[in-house]
Short mmCIF file of C-alpha atoms in Angstrom, two decimals:
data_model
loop_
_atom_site.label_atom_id
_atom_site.label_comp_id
_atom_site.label_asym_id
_atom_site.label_seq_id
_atom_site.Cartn_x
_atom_site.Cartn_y
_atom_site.Cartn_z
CA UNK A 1 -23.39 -11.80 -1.67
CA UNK A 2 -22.17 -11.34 -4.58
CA UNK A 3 -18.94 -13.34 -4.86
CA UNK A 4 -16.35 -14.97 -2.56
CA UNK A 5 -12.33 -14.46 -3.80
CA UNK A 6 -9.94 -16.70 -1.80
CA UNK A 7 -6.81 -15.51 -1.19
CA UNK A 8 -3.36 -17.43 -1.08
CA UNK A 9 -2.09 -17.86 2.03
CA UNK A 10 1.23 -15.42 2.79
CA UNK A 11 4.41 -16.38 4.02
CA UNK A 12 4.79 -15.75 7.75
CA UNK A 13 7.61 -15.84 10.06
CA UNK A 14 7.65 -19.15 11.97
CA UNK A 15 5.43 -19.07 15.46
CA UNK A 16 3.03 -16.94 13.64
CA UNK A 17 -0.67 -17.51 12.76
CA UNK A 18 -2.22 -17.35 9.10
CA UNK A 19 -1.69 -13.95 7.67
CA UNK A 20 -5.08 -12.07 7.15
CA UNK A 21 -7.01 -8.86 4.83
CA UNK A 22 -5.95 -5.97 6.32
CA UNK A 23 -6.64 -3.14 3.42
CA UNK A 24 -8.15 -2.89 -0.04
CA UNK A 25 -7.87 -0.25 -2.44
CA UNK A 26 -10.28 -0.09 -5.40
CA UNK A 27 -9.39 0.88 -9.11
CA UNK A 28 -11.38 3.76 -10.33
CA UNK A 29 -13.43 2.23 -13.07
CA UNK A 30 -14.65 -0.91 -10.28
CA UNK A 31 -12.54 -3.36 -11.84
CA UNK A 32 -9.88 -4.48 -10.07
CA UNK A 33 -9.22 -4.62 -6.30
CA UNK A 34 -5.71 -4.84 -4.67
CA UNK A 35 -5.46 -6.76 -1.35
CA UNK A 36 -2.84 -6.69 0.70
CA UNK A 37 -2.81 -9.14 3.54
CA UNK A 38 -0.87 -9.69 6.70
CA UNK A 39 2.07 -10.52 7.54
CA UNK A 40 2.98 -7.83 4.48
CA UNK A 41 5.14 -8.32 1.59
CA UNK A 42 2.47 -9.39 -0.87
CA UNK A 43 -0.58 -7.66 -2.50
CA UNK A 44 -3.62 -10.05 -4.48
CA UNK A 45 -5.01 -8.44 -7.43
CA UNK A 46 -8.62 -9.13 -7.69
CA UNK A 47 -10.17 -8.95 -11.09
CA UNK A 48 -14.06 -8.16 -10.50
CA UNK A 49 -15.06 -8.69 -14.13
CA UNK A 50 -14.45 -12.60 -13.84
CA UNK A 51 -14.04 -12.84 -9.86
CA UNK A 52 -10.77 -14.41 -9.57
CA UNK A 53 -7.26 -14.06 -8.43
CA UNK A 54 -5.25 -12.62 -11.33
CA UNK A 55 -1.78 -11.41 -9.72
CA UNK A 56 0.41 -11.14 -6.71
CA UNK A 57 2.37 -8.69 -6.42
CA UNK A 58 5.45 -9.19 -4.13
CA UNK A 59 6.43 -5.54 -2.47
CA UNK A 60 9.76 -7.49 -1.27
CA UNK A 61 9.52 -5.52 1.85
CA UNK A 62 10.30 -8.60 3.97
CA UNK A 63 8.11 -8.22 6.93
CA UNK A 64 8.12 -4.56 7.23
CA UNK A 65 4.53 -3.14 8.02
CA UNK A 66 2.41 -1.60 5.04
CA UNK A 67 0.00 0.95 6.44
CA UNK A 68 -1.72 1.94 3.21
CA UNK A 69 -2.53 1.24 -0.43
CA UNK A 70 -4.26 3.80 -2.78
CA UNK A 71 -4.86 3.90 -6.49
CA UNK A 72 -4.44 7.32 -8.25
CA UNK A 73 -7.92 8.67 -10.18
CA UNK A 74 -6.75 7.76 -13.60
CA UNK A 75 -5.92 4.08 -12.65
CA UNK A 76 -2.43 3.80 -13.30
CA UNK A 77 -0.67 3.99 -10.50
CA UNK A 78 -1.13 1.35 -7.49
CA UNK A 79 0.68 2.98 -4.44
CA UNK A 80 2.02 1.72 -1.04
CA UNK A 81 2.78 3.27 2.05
CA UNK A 82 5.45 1.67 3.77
CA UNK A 83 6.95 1.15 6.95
CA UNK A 84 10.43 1.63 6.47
CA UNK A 85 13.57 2.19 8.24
CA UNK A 86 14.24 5.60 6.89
CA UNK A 87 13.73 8.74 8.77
CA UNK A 88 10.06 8.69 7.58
CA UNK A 89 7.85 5.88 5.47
CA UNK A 90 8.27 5.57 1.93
CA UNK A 91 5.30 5.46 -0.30
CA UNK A 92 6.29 3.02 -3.06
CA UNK A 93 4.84 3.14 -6.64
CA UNK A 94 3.83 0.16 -8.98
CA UNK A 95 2.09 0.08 -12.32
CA UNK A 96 -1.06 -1.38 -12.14
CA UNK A 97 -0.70 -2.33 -16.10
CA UNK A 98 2.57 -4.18 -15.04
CA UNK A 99 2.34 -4.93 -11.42
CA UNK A 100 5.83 -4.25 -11.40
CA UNK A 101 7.55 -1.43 -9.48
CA UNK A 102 8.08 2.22 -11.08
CA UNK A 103 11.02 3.49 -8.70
CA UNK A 104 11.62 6.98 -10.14
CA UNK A 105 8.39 7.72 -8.42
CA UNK A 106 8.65 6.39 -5.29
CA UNK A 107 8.25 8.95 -2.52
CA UNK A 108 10.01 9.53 0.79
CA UNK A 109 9.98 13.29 1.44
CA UNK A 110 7.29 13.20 4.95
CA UNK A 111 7.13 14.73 7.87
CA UNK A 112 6.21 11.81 9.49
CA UNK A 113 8.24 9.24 11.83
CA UNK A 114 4.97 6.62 11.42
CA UNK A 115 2.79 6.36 8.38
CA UNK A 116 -1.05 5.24 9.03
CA UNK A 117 -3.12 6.01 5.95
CA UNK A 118 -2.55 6.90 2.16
CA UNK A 119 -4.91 8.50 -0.01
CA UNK A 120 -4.17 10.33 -3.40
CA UNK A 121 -6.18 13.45 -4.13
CA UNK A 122 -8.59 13.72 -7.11
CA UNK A 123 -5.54 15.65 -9.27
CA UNK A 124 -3.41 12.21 -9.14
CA UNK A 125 -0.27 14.72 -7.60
CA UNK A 126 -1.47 15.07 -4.21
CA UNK A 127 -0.79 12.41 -1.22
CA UNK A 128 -2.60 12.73 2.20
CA UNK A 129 -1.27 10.89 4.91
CA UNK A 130 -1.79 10.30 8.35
CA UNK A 131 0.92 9.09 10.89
CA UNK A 132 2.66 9.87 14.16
CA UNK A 133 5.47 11.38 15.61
CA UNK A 134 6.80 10.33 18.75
CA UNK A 135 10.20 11.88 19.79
CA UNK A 136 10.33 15.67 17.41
CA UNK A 137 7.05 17.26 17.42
CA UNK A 138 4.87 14.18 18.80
CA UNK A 139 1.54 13.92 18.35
CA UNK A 140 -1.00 12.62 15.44
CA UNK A 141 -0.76 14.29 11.93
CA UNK A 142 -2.50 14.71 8.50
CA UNK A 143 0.34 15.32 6.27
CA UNK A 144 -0.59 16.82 2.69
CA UNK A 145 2.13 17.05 0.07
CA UNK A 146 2.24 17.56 -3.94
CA UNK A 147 4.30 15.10 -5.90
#
């Protein structure tokens, strides 16, 4: 092993047990890792040159589920799929120089009543997502779409 990273324990509604990992996405040049851990609302930013904790970034979703988090190739961009209660999920988008939101790019436009996965293709402008639809067209989907 080559390190061990605490993370801060998450707020949680009451009656519920200590939030937990639940996915990691990985910065293209190794450095960082973003951890987002259950209940949502909160992602840790992990910096692997020095092993520590240095960020949080609050998604202010209240407890609304994430399903994904993806960095694009050129390192930029930190995005988050999430659970929303629009029509379809909402893939939100935050700088990963700021940690702040960029809202102008968020993205909502999915065929999609349930969001699983997020990736974003090797041209930075492509989002594949997986989710479910349960009442129009149900069934299990890989959704592909250019932003």
């Amino acid at each position: 092993m080559r390190a061990s990273v605490p993370l801060p324990e998450q707020p949680h509604p009451d009656g519920w047990r200590v939030g937990s990992p639940y996915s990691l996405a990985v910065s293209p040049d190794g450095a960082t890792v973003y951890a987002q851990t259950k209940p949502e609302g909160r992602i840790q930013v992990i910096d692997l040159t020095t092993d520590t904790l240095a960020a949080t970034i609050d998604l202010h979703t209240g407890f609304r589920q994430i399903a994904g988090l993806a960095v694009n190739p050129r390192g930029g961009r930190l995005y988050v799929l999430i659970q929303t209660n629009l029509p379809s999920p909402t893939v939100a988008a935050y700088s990963t120089a700021t940690n702040r939101p960029v809202p102008k790019e968020d993205f909502a436009e999915f065929d999609l009543e349930h969001g699983a996965t997020l990736t974003v293709g090797p041209d930075g402008h492509t989002f594949y997502v997986t989710g479910t639809n349960y009442d129009d067209n149900p069934g299990t989907f890989l959704q592909i779409v250019s932003f």
